[in-house]
Every structure is written in C-alpha cells, then in structure tokens.
One Martini backbone bead per residue (centre of mass of N, CA, C, O) as a GRO file, in nm:
protein
  467
    1UNK     BB    1   3.782   0.257   1.097
    2UNK     BB    2   3.643   0.181   0.749
    3UNK     BB    3   3.841   0.295   0.568
    4UNK     BB    4   3.663   0.600   0.463
    5UNK     BB    5   3.456   0.513   0.693
    6UNK     BB    6   3.273   0.636   0.960
    7UNK     BB    7   3.197   0.471   1.253
    8UNK     BB    8   2.940   0.451   1.485
    9UNK     BB    9   2.815   0.401   1.822
   10UNK     BB   10   2.623   0.653   1.772
   11UNK     BB   11   2.424   0.889   1.709
   12UNK     BB   12   2.461   1.232   1.545
   13UNK     BB   13   2.207   1.353   1.532
   14UNK     BB   14   2.006   1.560   1.659
   15UNK     BB   15   1.944   1.439   1.973
   16UNK     BB   16   1.985   1.131   1.857
   17UNK     BB   17   1.861   1.146   1.587
   18UNK     BB   18   1.800   0.998   1.263
   19UNK     BB   19   1.548   1.201   1.214
   20UNK     BB   20   1.480   1.542   1.088
   21UNK     BB   21   1.333   1.878   1.097
   22UNK     BB   22   1.415   2.169   1.014
   23UNK     BB   23   1.336   2.475   1.065
   24UNK     BB   24   1.173   2.585   0.772
   25UNK     BB   25   1.203   2.315   0.610
   26UNK     BB   26   1.187   2.095   0.298
   27UNK     BB   27   1.347   1.880   0.491
   28UNK     BB   28   1.531   1.606   0.581
   29UNK     BB   29   1.746   1.457   0.826
   30UNK     BB   30   1.970   1.179   0.762
   31UNK     BB   31   2.127   0.922   0.896
   32UNK     BB   32   2.353   0.724   0.804
   33UNK     BB   33   2.397   0.386   0.683
   34UNK     BB   34   2.503   0.030   0.706
   35UNK     BB   35   2.500  -0.258   0.497
   36UNK     BB   36   2.667  -0.578   0.558
   37UNK     BB   37   2.810  -0.860   0.433
   38UNK     BB   38   2.968  -1.113   0.659
   39UNK     BB   39   2.794  -1.370   0.551
   40UNK     BB   40   2.815  -1.540   0.249
   41UNK     BB   41   2.767  -1.514  -0.089
   42UNK     BB   42   2.784  -1.170  -0.044
   43UNK     BB   43   3.051  -1.101   0.056
   44UNK     BB   44   3.093  -0.740   0.105
   45UNK     BB   45   2.831  -0.639   0.057
   46UNK     BB   46   2.677  -0.304   0.022
   47UNK     BB   47   2.469  -0.044   0.191
   48UNK     BB   48   2.357   0.276   0.184
   49UNK     BB   49   2.159   0.460   0.400
   50UNK     BB   50   1.948   0.727   0.229
   51UNK     BB   51   1.667   0.626   0.340
   52UNK     BB   52   1.378   0.528   0.519
   53UNK     BB   53   1.353   0.288   0.295
   54UNK     BB   54   1.480  -0.043   0.268
   55UNK     BB   55   1.546  -0.325   0.062
   56UNK     BB   56   1.552  -0.693   0.083
   57UNK     BB   57   1.667  -0.912  -0.189
   58UNK     BB   58   1.651  -1.076  -0.509
   59UNK     BB   59   1.540  -0.847  -0.635
   60UNK     BB   60   1.614  -0.582  -0.849
   61UNK     BB   61   1.417  -0.381  -0.683
   62UNK     BB   62   1.607  -0.381  -0.466
   63UNK     BB   63   1.852  -0.230  -0.280
   64UNK     BB   64   1.945  -0.514  -0.160
   65UNK     BB   65   2.102  -0.754  -0.353
   66UNK     BB   66   2.062  -1.100  -0.331
   67UNK     BB   67   2.168  -1.446  -0.434
   68UNK     BB   68   2.052  -1.628  -0.236
   69UNK     BB   69   1.801  -1.878  -0.237
   70UNK     BB   70   1.706  -1.818   0.074
   71UNK     BB   71   1.615  -1.557  -0.050
   72UNK     BB   72   1.378  -1.350  -0.104
   73UNK     BB   73   1.267  -1.122  -0.318
   74UNK     BB   74   1.097  -1.000  -0.062
   75UNK     BB   75   1.219  -0.998   0.262
   76UNK     BB   76   1.308  -0.695   0.365
   77UNK     BB   77   1.317  -0.408   0.592
   78UNK     BB   78   1.454  -0.078   0.650
   79UNK     BB   79   1.361   0.147   0.910
   80UNK     BB   80   1.340   0.488   0.981
   81UNK     BB   81   1.340   0.649   1.276
   82UNK     BB   82   1.374   0.893   1.490
   83UNK     BB   83   1.488   0.650   1.685
   84UNK     BB   84   1.627   0.466   1.475
   85UNK     BB   85   1.618   0.115   1.369
   86UNK     BB   86   1.444  -0.134   1.163
   87UNK     BB   87   1.387  -0.474   1.097
   88UNK     BB   88   1.156  -0.628   0.855
   89UNK     BB   89   0.949  -0.867   0.776
   90UNK     BB   90   0.791  -0.971   0.437
   91UNK     BB   91   0.702  -1.279   0.425
   92UNK     BB   92   0.915  -1.481   0.428
   93UNK     BB   93   1.034  -1.799   0.427
   94UNK     BB   94   1.313  -1.771   0.633
   95UNK     BB   95   1.356  -1.506   0.754
   96UNK     BB   96   1.460  -1.360   1.062
   97UNK     BB   97   1.774  -1.370   1.247
   98UNK     BB   98   1.845  -1.358   1.614
   99UNK     BB   99   2.019  -1.521   1.832
  100UNK     BB  100   1.855  -1.794   1.726
  101UNK     BB  101   1.599  -1.618   1.641
  102UNK     BB  102   1.293  -1.562   1.517
  103UNK     BB  103   1.191  -1.250   1.363
  104UNK     BB  104   0.987  -0.984   1.268
  105UNK     BB  105   1.151  -0.767   1.441
  106UNK     BB  106   1.439  -0.526   1.468
  107UNK     BB  107   1.633  -0.338   1.664
  108UNK     BB  108   1.902  -0.142   1.578
  109UNK     BB  109   2.239  -0.158   1.650
  110UNK     BB  110   2.549  -0.102   1.670
  111UNK     BB  111   2.658  -0.401   1.511
  112UNK     BB  112   2.430  -0.553   1.418
  113UNK     BB  113   2.329  -0.897   1.371
  114UNK     BB  114   2.170  -1.065   1.087
  115UNK     BB  115   1.950  -1.294   0.926
  116UNK     BB  116   1.909  -1.364   0.567
  117UNK     BB  117   1.877  -1.646   0.559
  118UNK     BB  118   2.221  -1.729   0.483
  119UNK     BB  119   2.269  -1.428   0.549
  120UNK     BB  120   2.494  -1.194   0.702
  121UNK     BB  121   2.426  -0.887   0.869
  122UNK     BB  122   2.549  -0.548   0.916
  123UNK     BB  123   2.504  -0.267   1.131
  124UNK     BB  124   2.593   0.089   1.064
  125UNK     BB  125   2.657   0.392   1.155
  126UNK     BB  126   2.717   0.713   1.000
  127UNK     BB  127   2.919   1.007   0.929
  128UNK     BB  128   2.634   1.095   0.771
  129UNK     BB  129   2.421   1.300   0.563
  130UNK     BB  130   2.076   1.337   0.448
  131UNK     BB  131   1.858   1.484   0.218
  132UNK     BB  132   1.488   1.490   0.238
  133UNK     BB  133   1.264   1.592   0.036
  134UNK     BB  134   0.962   1.795   0.020
  135UNK     BB  135   0.683   1.931  -0.045
  136UNK     BB  136   0.543   2.260  -0.027
  137UNK     BB  137   0.283   2.114  -0.080
  138UNK     BB  138  -0.072   2.005   0.020
  139UNK     BB  139  -0.108   1.919  -0.292
  140UNK     BB  140  -0.231   1.684  -0.561
  141UNK     BB  141  -0.455   1.806  -0.697
  142UNK     BB  142  -0.715   1.644  -0.520
  143UNK     BB  143  -0.495   1.581  -0.321
  144UNK     BB  144  -0.454   1.569   0.033
  145UNK     BB  145  -0.157   1.683   0.243
  146UNK     BB  146   0.028   1.784   0.535
  147UNK     BB  147   0.196   1.565   0.567
  148UNK     BB  148   0.508   1.451   0.515
  149UNK     BB  149   0.441   1.181   0.375
  150UNK     BB  150   0.264   1.317   0.149
  151UNK     BB  151   0.479   1.524   0.048
  152UNK     BB  152   0.664   1.302  -0.055
  153UNK     BB  153   0.470   1.191  -0.261
  154UNK     BB  154   0.431   1.453  -0.423
  155UNK     BB  155   0.724   1.487  -0.515
  156UNK     BB  156   0.750   1.227  -0.674
  157UNK     BB  157   0.512   1.295  -0.870
  158UNK     BB  158   0.624   1.556  -0.982
  159UNK     BB  159   0.866   1.413  -1.114
  160UNK     BB  160   0.712   1.188  -1.273
  161UNK     BB  161   0.552   1.389  -1.465
  162UNK     BB  162   0.830   1.442  -1.643
  163UNK     BB  163   0.771   1.148  -1.730
  164UNK     BB  164   0.720   0.797  -1.876
  165UNK     BB  165   0.742   0.626  -1.643
  166UNK     BB  166   0.656   0.381  -1.464
  167UNK     BB  167   0.401   0.346  -1.205
  168UNK     BB  168   0.386   0.238  -0.855
  169UNK     BB  169   0.102   0.208  -0.649
  170UNK     BB  170   0.116   0.169  -0.291
  171UNK     BB  171  -0.184   0.065  -0.110
  172UNK     BB  172  -0.444   0.074   0.057
  173UNK     BB  173  -0.758   0.076   0.073
  174UNK     BB  174  -0.858   0.419   0.037
  175UNK     BB  175  -0.585   0.613  -0.020
  176UNK     BB  176  -0.587   0.728  -0.338
  177UNK     BB  177  -0.464   0.607  -0.607
  178UNK     BB  178  -0.649   0.713  -0.838
  179UNK     BB  179  -0.621   1.013  -0.772
  180UNK     BB  180  -0.311   1.022  -0.818
  181UNK     BB  181  -0.312   0.919  -1.108
  182UNK     BB  182  -0.475   1.155  -1.223
  183UNK     BB  183  -0.277   1.379  -1.138
  184UNK     BB  184  -0.034   1.274  -1.292
  185UNK     BB  185  -0.159   1.312  -1.568
  186UNK     BB  186  -0.234   1.624  -1.541
  187UNK     BB  187   0.090   1.699  -1.500
  188UNK     BB  188   0.148   1.599  -1.769
  189UNK     BB  189   0.206   1.590  -2.119
  190UNK     BB  190  -0.077   1.401  -2.135
  191UNK     BB  191  -0.333   1.564  -2.032
  192UNK     BB  192  -0.493   1.583  -2.331
  193UNK     BB  193  -0.517   1.289  -2.308
  194UNK     BB  194  -0.599   0.992  -2.230
  195UNK     BB  195  -0.779   0.849  -1.934
  196UNK     BB  196  -0.753   0.516  -1.812
  197UNK     BB  197  -0.936   0.249  -1.636
  198UNK     BB  198  -0.839  -0.081  -1.507
  199UNK     BB  199  -1.002  -0.343  -1.333
  200UNK     BB  200  -0.864  -0.645  -1.250
  201UNK     BB  201  -1.091  -0.736  -1.025
  202UNK     BB  202  -1.368  -0.693  -1.225
  203UNK     BB  203  -1.254  -0.906  -1.437
  204UNK     BB  204  -1.269  -1.171  -1.603
  205UNK     BB  205  -1.018  -1.352  -1.741
  206UNK     BB  206  -1.157  -1.403  -2.029
  207UNK     BB  207  -1.178  -1.064  -2.076
  208UNK     BB  208  -0.903  -0.920  -2.047
  209UNK     BB  209  -0.769  -0.935  -2.326
  210UNK     BB  210  -0.992  -0.787  -2.485
  211UNK     BB  211  -0.986  -0.524  -2.317
  212UNK     BB  212  -0.677  -0.452  -2.354
  213UNK     BB  213  -0.613  -0.562  -2.680
  214UNK     BB  214  -0.840  -0.663  -2.826
  215UNK     BB  215  -1.039  -0.748  -3.134
  216UNK     BB  216  -1.146  -0.954  -3.387
  217UNK     BB  217  -1.347  -1.054  -3.608
  218UNK     BB  218  -1.422  -1.387  -3.511
  219UNK     BB  219  -1.232  -1.470  -3.255
  220UNK     BB  220  -1.519  -1.515  -3.119
  221UNK     BB  221  -1.799  -1.568  -2.972
  222UNK     BB  222  -1.954  -1.251  -3.048
  223UNK     BB  223  -1.748  -1.128  -3.263
  224UNK     BB  224  -1.895  -0.897  -3.482
  225UNK     BB  225  -1.650  -0.699  -3.422
  226UNK     BB  226  -1.403  -0.481  -3.419
  227UNK     BB  227  -1.185  -0.397  -3.129
  228UNK     BB  228  -1.037  -0.188  -2.927
  229UNK     BB  229  -0.837  -0.152  -2.673
  230UNK     BB  230  -0.711   0.026  -2.411
  231UNK     BB  231  -0.433   0.078  -2.535
  232UNK     BB  232  -0.544   0.220  -2.787
  233UNK     BB  233  -0.730   0.431  -2.648
  234UNK     BB  234  -0.468   0.546  -2.470
  235UNK     BB  235  -0.307   0.656  -2.684
  236UNK     BB  236  -0.096   0.923  -2.560
  237UNK     BB  237  -0.157   0.841  -2.269
  238UNK     BB  238  -0.315   0.688  -1.986
  239UNK     BB  239  -0.287   0.374  -1.794
  240UNK     BB  240  -0.473   0.207  -1.546
  241UNK     BB  241  -0.380  -0.069  -1.332
  242UNK     BB  242  -0.591  -0.195  -1.120
  243UNK     BB  243  -0.490  -0.433  -0.937
  244UNK     BB  244  -0.238  -0.604  -1.071
  245UNK     BB  245  -0.238  -0.876  -0.900
  246UNK     BB  246  -0.504  -0.988  -1.071
  247UNK     BB  247  -0.333  -1.066  -1.298
  248UNK     BB  248  -0.286  -1.312  -1.496
  249UNK     BB  249  -0.030  -1.516  -1.594
  250UNK     BB  250  -0.119  -1.542  -1.901
  251UNK     BB  251  -0.095  -1.209  -1.944
  252UNK     BB  252   0.189  -1.104  -1.856
  253UNK     BB  253   0.363  -1.141  -2.116
  254UNK     BB  254   0.194  -0.944  -2.291
  255UNK     BB  255   0.239  -0.694  -2.119
  256UNK     BB  256   0.546  -0.692  -2.134
  257UNK     BB  257   0.561  -0.657  -2.441
  258UNK     BB  258   0.419  -0.382  -2.456
  259UNK     BB  259   0.617  -0.227  -2.279
  260UNK     BB  260   0.885  -0.295  -2.449
  261UNK     BB  261   0.762  -0.261  -2.768
  262UNK     BB  262   0.494  -0.093  -2.824
  263UNK     BB  263   0.319  -0.352  -2.901
  264UNK     BB  264   0.030  -0.522  -3.056
  265UNK     BB  265  -0.208  -0.802  -3.058
  266UNK     BB  266  -0.493  -0.892  -3.133
  267UNK     BB  267  -0.745  -1.090  -3.091
  268UNK     BB  268  -0.705  -1.271  -3.388
  269UNK     BB  269  -0.451  -1.127  -3.485
  270UNK     BB  270  -0.153  -1.011  -3.700
  271UNK     BB  271  -0.120  -0.722  -3.638
  272UNK     BB  272   0.097  -0.466  -3.560
  273UNK     BB  273   0.040  -0.233  -3.292
  274UNK     BB  274   0.096   0.082  -3.204
  275UNK     BB  275   0.184   0.210  -2.872
  276UNK     BB  276   0.135   0.509  -2.643
  277UNK     BB  277   0.188   0.447  -2.298
  278UNK     BB  278   0.123   0.540  -1.971
  279UNK     BB  279   0.200   0.347  -1.693
  280UNK     BB  280  -0.029   0.271  -1.415
  281UNK     BB  281   0.006   0.101  -1.110
  282UNK     BB  282  -0.193  -0.081  -0.869
  283UNK     BB  283  -0.161  -0.179  -0.509
  284UNK     BB  284  -0.209  -0.381  -0.196
  285UNK     BB  285   0.029  -0.555  -0.265
  286UNK     BB  286   0.315  -0.763  -0.250
  287UNK     BB  287   0.477  -0.845  -0.530
  288UNK     BB  288   0.729  -0.989  -0.420
  289UNK     BB  289   0.566  -1.215  -0.282
  290UNK     BB  290   0.427  -1.319  -0.543
  291UNK     BB  291   0.686  -1.410  -0.673
  292UNK     BB  292   0.755  -1.630  -0.463
  293UNK     BB  293   0.460  -1.775  -0.523
  294UNK     BB  294   0.416  -1.767  -0.850
  295UNK     BB  295   0.196  -1.504  -0.922
  296UNK     BB  296   0.448  -1.327  -1.033
  297UNK     BB  297   0.643  -1.173  -1.246
  298UNK     BB  298   0.955  -1.043  -1.223
  299UNK     BB  299   0.987  -0.884  -1.491
  300UNK     BB  300   0.725  -0.721  -1.453
  301UNK     BB  301   0.784  -0.597  -1.180
  302UNK     BB  302   1.036  -0.443  -1.275
  303UNK     BB  303   0.886  -0.267  -1.496
  304UNK     BB  304   0.670  -0.135  -1.295
  305UNK     BB  305   0.911  -0.050  -1.067
  306UNK     BB  306   1.047   0.225  -1.139
  307UNK     BB  307   0.820   0.395  -0.974
  308UNK     BB  308   0.776   0.397  -0.634
  309UNK     BB  309   0.466   0.451  -0.441
  310UNK     BB  310   0.394   0.504  -0.100
  311UNK     BB  311   0.084   0.497   0.071
  312UNK     BB  312  -0.027   0.598   0.354
  313UNK     BB  313  -0.213   0.546   0.602
  314UNK     BB  314  -0.423   0.734   0.794
  315UNK     BB  315  -0.314   0.638   1.081
  316UNK     BB  316  -0.008   0.757   0.989
  317UNK     BB  317  -0.171   1.063   0.932
  318UNK     BB  318  -0.342   1.240   1.151
  319UNK     BB  319  -0.300   1.541   1.046
  320UNK     BB  320  -0.516   1.482   0.797
  321UNK     BB  321  -0.804   1.434   0.905
  322UNK     BB  322  -0.931   1.716   0.954
  323UNK     BB  323  -0.881   1.849   0.677
  324UNK     BB  324  -1.043   1.634   0.525
  325UNK     BB  325  -1.310   1.662   0.674
  326UNK     BB  326  -1.353   1.964   0.606
  327UNK     BB  327  -1.352   1.925   0.301
  328UNK     BB  328  -1.597   1.733   0.278
  329UNK     BB  329  -1.797   1.922   0.423
  330UNK     BB  330  -1.776   2.158   0.229
  331UNK     BB  331  -1.886   2.010  -0.016
  332UNK     BB  332  -2.163   1.947   0.117
  333UNK     BB  333  -2.243   2.245   0.180
  334UNK     BB  334  -2.277   2.326  -0.116
  335UNK     BB  335  -2.522   2.150  -0.160
  336UNK     BB  336  -2.701   2.274   0.064
  337UNK     BB  337  -2.704   2.559  -0.053
  338UNK     BB  338  -2.857   2.483  -0.319
  339UNK     BB  339  -3.106   2.375  -0.124
  340UNK     BB  340  -3.137   2.589   0.123
  341UNK     BB  341  -2.931   2.497   0.341
  342UNK     BB  342  -2.763   2.481   0.614
  343UNK     BB  343  -2.480   2.444   0.758
  344UNK     BB  344  -2.249   2.210   0.884
  345UNK     BB  345  -2.094   2.090   1.190
  346UNK     BB  346  -1.861   2.006   1.420
  347UNK     BB  347  -1.811   1.871   1.704
  348UNK     BB  348  -1.575   1.828   1.941
  349UNK     BB  349  -1.630   1.521   1.974
  350UNK     BB  350  -1.607   1.448   1.675
  351UNK     BB  351  -1.316   1.543   1.631
  352UNK     BB  352  -1.187   1.356   1.840
  353UNK     BB  353  -1.284   1.085   1.710
  354UNK     BB  354  -1.151   1.121   1.437
  355UNK     BB  355  -0.856   1.109   1.558
  356UNK     BB  356  -0.891   0.812   1.700
  357UNK     BB  357  -0.954   0.665   1.468
  358UNK     BB  358  -0.821   0.403   1.247
  359UNK     BB  359  -0.914   0.368   0.952
  360UNK     BB  360  -0.940   0.096   0.763
  361UNK     BB  361  -1.069   0.267   0.500
  362UNK     BB  362  -0.968   0.537   0.512
  363UNK     BB  363  -1.057   0.796   0.314
  364UNK     BB  364  -1.317   0.661   0.223
  365UNK     BB  365  -1.442   0.632   0.504
  366UNK     BB  366  -1.440   0.927   0.582
  367UNK     BB  367  -1.621   1.031   0.355
  368UNK     BB  368  -1.869   0.846   0.405
  369UNK     BB  369  -1.932   0.932   0.697
  370UNK     BB  370  -1.976   1.234   0.636
  371UNK     BB  371  -2.200   1.212   0.425
  372UNK     BB  372  -2.399   1.059   0.602
  373UNK     BB  373  -2.415   1.259   0.839
  374UNK     BB  374  -2.501   1.512   0.670
  375UNK     BB  375  -2.770   1.376   0.560
  376UNK     BB  376  -2.892   1.272   0.868
  377UNK     BB  377  -2.886   1.508   1.037
  378UNK     BB  378  -3.012   1.672   1.326
  379UNK     BB  379  -2.950   1.964   1.215
  380UNK     BB  380  -2.611   2.150   1.241
  381UNK     BB  381  -2.470   1.909   1.419
  382UNK     BB  382  -2.201   1.691   1.427
  383UNK     BB  383  -2.175   1.407   1.601
  384UNK     BB  384  -2.047   1.118   1.710
  385UNK     BB  385  -2.306   0.942   1.646
  386UNK     BB  386  -2.333   1.027   1.346
  387UNK     BB  387  -2.059   0.882   1.261
  388UNK     BB  388  -2.069   0.589   1.448
  389UNK     BB  389  -2.270   0.495   1.640
  390UNK     BB  390  -2.245   0.159   1.716
  391UNK     BB  391  -1.924   0.164   1.696
  392UNK     BB  392  -1.847   0.283   1.978
  393UNK     BB  393  -1.829   0.026   2.142
  394UNK     BB  394  -1.567  -0.066   2.010
  395UNK     BB  395  -1.390   0.190   2.039
  396UNK     BB  396  -1.454   0.177   2.376
  397UNK     BB  397  -1.360  -0.092   2.498
  398UNK     BB  398  -1.098  -0.019   2.657
  399UNK     BB  399  -1.224   0.191   2.839
  400UNK     BB  400  -1.426  -0.019   2.990
  401UNK     BB  401  -1.163  -0.237   3.054
  402UNK     BB  402  -0.946  -0.111   3.253
  403UNK     BB  403  -1.048  -0.258   3.528
  404UNK     BB  404  -0.927  -0.498   3.426
  405UNK     BB  405  -0.728  -0.727   3.387
  406UNK     BB  406  -0.513  -0.749   3.138
  407UNK     BB  407  -0.562  -1.043   3.034
  408UNK     BB  408  -0.872  -1.024   3.029
  409UNK     BB  409  -0.902  -0.783   2.837
  410UNK     BB  410  -0.738  -0.903   2.605
  411UNK     BB  411  -0.916  -1.156   2.558
  412UNK     BB  412  -1.176  -1.005   2.483
  413UNK     BB  413  -1.065  -0.859   2.238
  414UNK     BB  414  -0.967  -1.110   2.083
  415UNK     BB  415  -1.240  -1.253   2.055
  416UNK     BB  416  -1.384  -1.032   1.897
  417UNK     BB  417  -1.189  -1.031   1.661
  418UNK     BB  418  -1.197  -1.328   1.570
  419UNK     BB  419  -1.499  -1.344   1.509
  420UNK     BB  420  -1.511  -1.113   1.302
  421UNK     BB  421  -1.290  -1.211   1.111
  422UNK     BB  422  -1.406  -1.491   1.037
  423UNK     BB  423  -1.671  -1.392   0.919
  424UNK     BB  424  -1.552  -1.213   0.692
  425UNK     BB  425  -1.372  -1.423   0.559
  426UNK     BB  426  -1.599  -1.631   0.482
  427UNK     BB  427  -1.766  -1.438   0.316
  428UNK     BB  428  -1.539  -1.371   0.104
  429UNK     BB  429  -1.505  -1.711   0.053
  430UNK     BB  430  -1.787  -1.866   0.058
  431UNK     BB  431  -1.700  -2.088   0.292
  432UNK     BB  432  -1.408  -2.157   0.202
  433UNK     BB  433  -1.151  -2.296   0.375
  434UNK     BB  434  -0.912  -2.300   0.180
  435UNK     BB  435  -0.923  -2.002   0.092
  436UNK     BB  436  -0.920  -1.881   0.378
  437UNK     BB  437  -0.645  -1.998   0.472
  438UNK     BB  438  -0.476  -1.865   0.249
  439UNK     BB  439  -0.559  -1.566   0.303
  440UNK     BB  440  -0.475  -1.580   0.624
  441UNK     BB  441  -0.227  -1.780   0.685
  442UNK     BB  442  -0.365  -2.060   0.763
  443UNK     BB  443  -0.423  -2.350   0.880
  444UNK     BB  444  -0.695  -2.535   0.822
  445UNK     BB  445  -0.719  -2.671   1.099
  446UNK     BB  446  -0.704  -2.408   1.267
  447UNK     BB  447  -0.951  -2.272   1.142
  448UNK     BB  448  -1.155  -2.487   1.232
  449UNK     BB  449  -1.108  -2.452   1.536
  450UNK     BB  450  -1.198  -2.156   1.553
  451UNK     BB  451  -1.486  -2.204   1.457
  452UNK     BB  452  -1.565  -2.393   1.690
  453UNK     BB  453  -1.510  -2.200   1.926
  454UNK     BB  454  -1.749  -1.988   1.794
  455UNK     BB  455  -1.976  -2.136   1.627
  456UNK     BB  456  -1.883  -2.145   1.319
  457UNK     BB  457  -2.053  -2.180   1.007
  458UNK     BB  458  -1.954  -2.148   0.693
  459UNK     BB  459  -2.227  -2.185   0.538
  460UNK     BB  460  -2.387  -1.970   0.699
  461UNK     BB  461  -2.203  -1.726   0.654
  462UNK     BB  462  -2.220  -1.727   0.345
  463UNK     BB  463  -2.528  -1.681   0.331
  464UNK     BB  464  -2.530  -1.402   0.477
  465UNK     BB  465  -2.336  -1.257   0.268
  466UNK     BB  466  -2.575  -1.285   0.030
  467UNK     BB  467  -2.825  -1.114   0.153
   0.00000   0.00000   0.00000
C-alpha cells in the first residue's frame, strides 16, 4: 500500500486487459494507473491515469505538467493499449531515457522508471477503474464512424456543442476536420448564424491580417473602401481557422487579444469593434512541438486547446472503411440514377483490397478513389484494378517478395520508399535542400548523401514537380 492507494503488481481488469468494452455497453472500462515523479525538480508530483492518452510536458495544456527546463512543452504521451501501456516520445529535445538508453517508446511494467528530461517518473497500475463513455450514435452531422474511436470523438463534440469554448481539432490531412467543425456548428446554439472557414495555409502572410481583422479605407495601397474581416462577418456564429499552425508569429498576439477581449481593431483603424465568435481551430501538426521550436506562442496554444479532439487516421479504424466506401458509392449511384444509368457495386476483391490499403490520404483519398472508379468503370462492377490501378504493384510488393531472405526483401522495400519519399519531399520544397532537410528532420549533409545514392538531382525534381 502507498498511502490510501493500492498499487498492483499486475493488471486487474477482466482477463488481464487494461481497457475493454463490456457487452452491450456504451463505455469502456479502463484500469487506472499512476505516474509519479520520484526524482527531479517536481519530486512527489503525480497524475492518475484516467483516460487512454495522457500527455507529459511543460505546457499547461499537458495532463502532467513538469517545471524542469529540460522537459519540452509537449514531451511525451502515455497511451493505454488493450494489454498494457506505453510511453512515447513526441519529438522532444531531450527524449525519454530508460536504463541508460534513449528510447522512442517504452512498454511500461508495474514499477517501471523512465526519465523525461532530468525528471525520473515511475509508473504503477492502481486497483481502480474508470468508465470512458462513447456516443451511442455512429454519425455526427455528415461525419460517419462506427468505430469506438470515432464514437468517442462524436461524444466529445456532442458535449462541446453545448458550450462556446474554443475547440482544437487535431488530425492528419483528409480525416474530416472541416466536416466535423461544420457539424459542431450545426449542433450548437449558433447553428442559424454564420459559419466561415479561413485556410491559414492558403493565404500569403501579408494578406492574413486584412482577411481576418478587416481594414479601413486608405490603410494600404489598394484599400479603396473599408471592409470587415472574417471575425466581424462571423460574429454571432463560428469561425474555423484551418491549419492554425501556418498562422505567422506576428499575427498570433492579435488573435490572442481577440480571443481574450472579444474586441478587435481593423487594419488602419482606431475603433474597438466587439465580436462574438466561437473559434474552432484545426491542425495536422503538434502545436506543443511548435511551441518548443519557437514557432507558436504557448499562451495562444493554451487558449485554443480548451477542448482538444484528436481524429484518428483511417488506417487505425479499419472497421469504418467499408461503411464509408458503401456510403460514398451510394451517393454516386444516386447521381447515376438521375442520369438513367444502372447502379455500380464493389466486387469481393475490391472490398478486400479496400480493407487492406493503408489510406495515407485518409477519408479524402477513399472518397476520391471511389468517385473516380465509379465514373470510369466499364460495366456495373468496380473491381480492384478500377480502384487502385498501377498502385497495386506497390501494395502487393511484400506479397511478391516473401520468398526473398528477410534482410534482402526489407532493403528493397526501404530503397523504394526512400527514393519515392525524397522525390516528393524535394518537389514540395521546390528543390531547396535546406527547407527539405528541416521539413524531413534530417541533417542537410545526410539528405544530400541520400540524393546522391539514388541519383536524384534536386533542381531536376523541382522542375518536374512544376510541370
């Protein structure tokens, strides 16, 4: 016993599992755990693990907030799996250390000790359970999801719709962040008021301030009349700041001021204008990491991260793939019906490959492939080749190379990946090695060596990307 908390030497939840769903229930049962600082500046500080993901770092937005300067703002996460837990580094400066070695992730055992910066933490399972509810519905607005992970997202958004608190939607490209933001607005008390979206990645920095906050006549060359910005236009409703990580540092203090004071001053103006906006931000980046890098203000991150919702990638919720595919195909069949064409269906082989594909483009890629296949199919059955075409050779690479020795097969796959990755990276960065090395997290010299290895000339690759 440790005080009034009973520490276990092994998991107590049904069948040794740390989390499970009782039959017929709309909740998970999670075995509690505890993280305690046993050495370092925050000695004695502890956190009870009562949800499937908890974060560790210096940011006030983290679940376990540590004060030592060697700890990054968003340093690590502890994730609960069906059997056990693991701690995972989130791109921190000083990493996670275990038994004298730096590790990317570590499966935690009762009593495990690991270092986060200069602080040593101990993990212990507890004889206590928590219920984690999820939505009874498999949709939220136009967003569909039968998987438990998506129904957890839906429940959080259902609750968030009843408040005006800022919401931060975190997820890879194509996971449906804007669709969920729209549904959140439609379920809120602001549903009949404006819903506007501003893509921070699509507007040059010089125009961002005028777009968001408006401007007065004569405030800059070409300002022939006064215009309200998106905050004024959305007043009473909701404003989505899509890809908020792309918002420049020079504008972040002004955005923070609008959030906190609910007033703004137009570009070139002196008058304070009141605005009433529900703010929804989306990002595919870890904002906590950008705070560490000096590219995002911590105070703004904290204000945006009041309700954080993480949207899982499609490959992590495979039970949603076929229902989504059938939904998209049904929508397209309605178009075919209006054109007097018969409906199309998936072949068994197509359905099997849909389930196996990794979907790097997530739901957006799934929808695009189905729409293209339905438009171009010969006949009324969509087969595997209609969906994936020449991509199948890559998808089936491991199938054809299973007869090779493991190291040889692995090397071939790695070489194909590296060449394709480098080509796309340099195209995205316009052939600029410095930008490419920063984006990839590689030393510039190492990136140049990889290019030489595969005979890739950055200038030529950049030229092809513009064709």
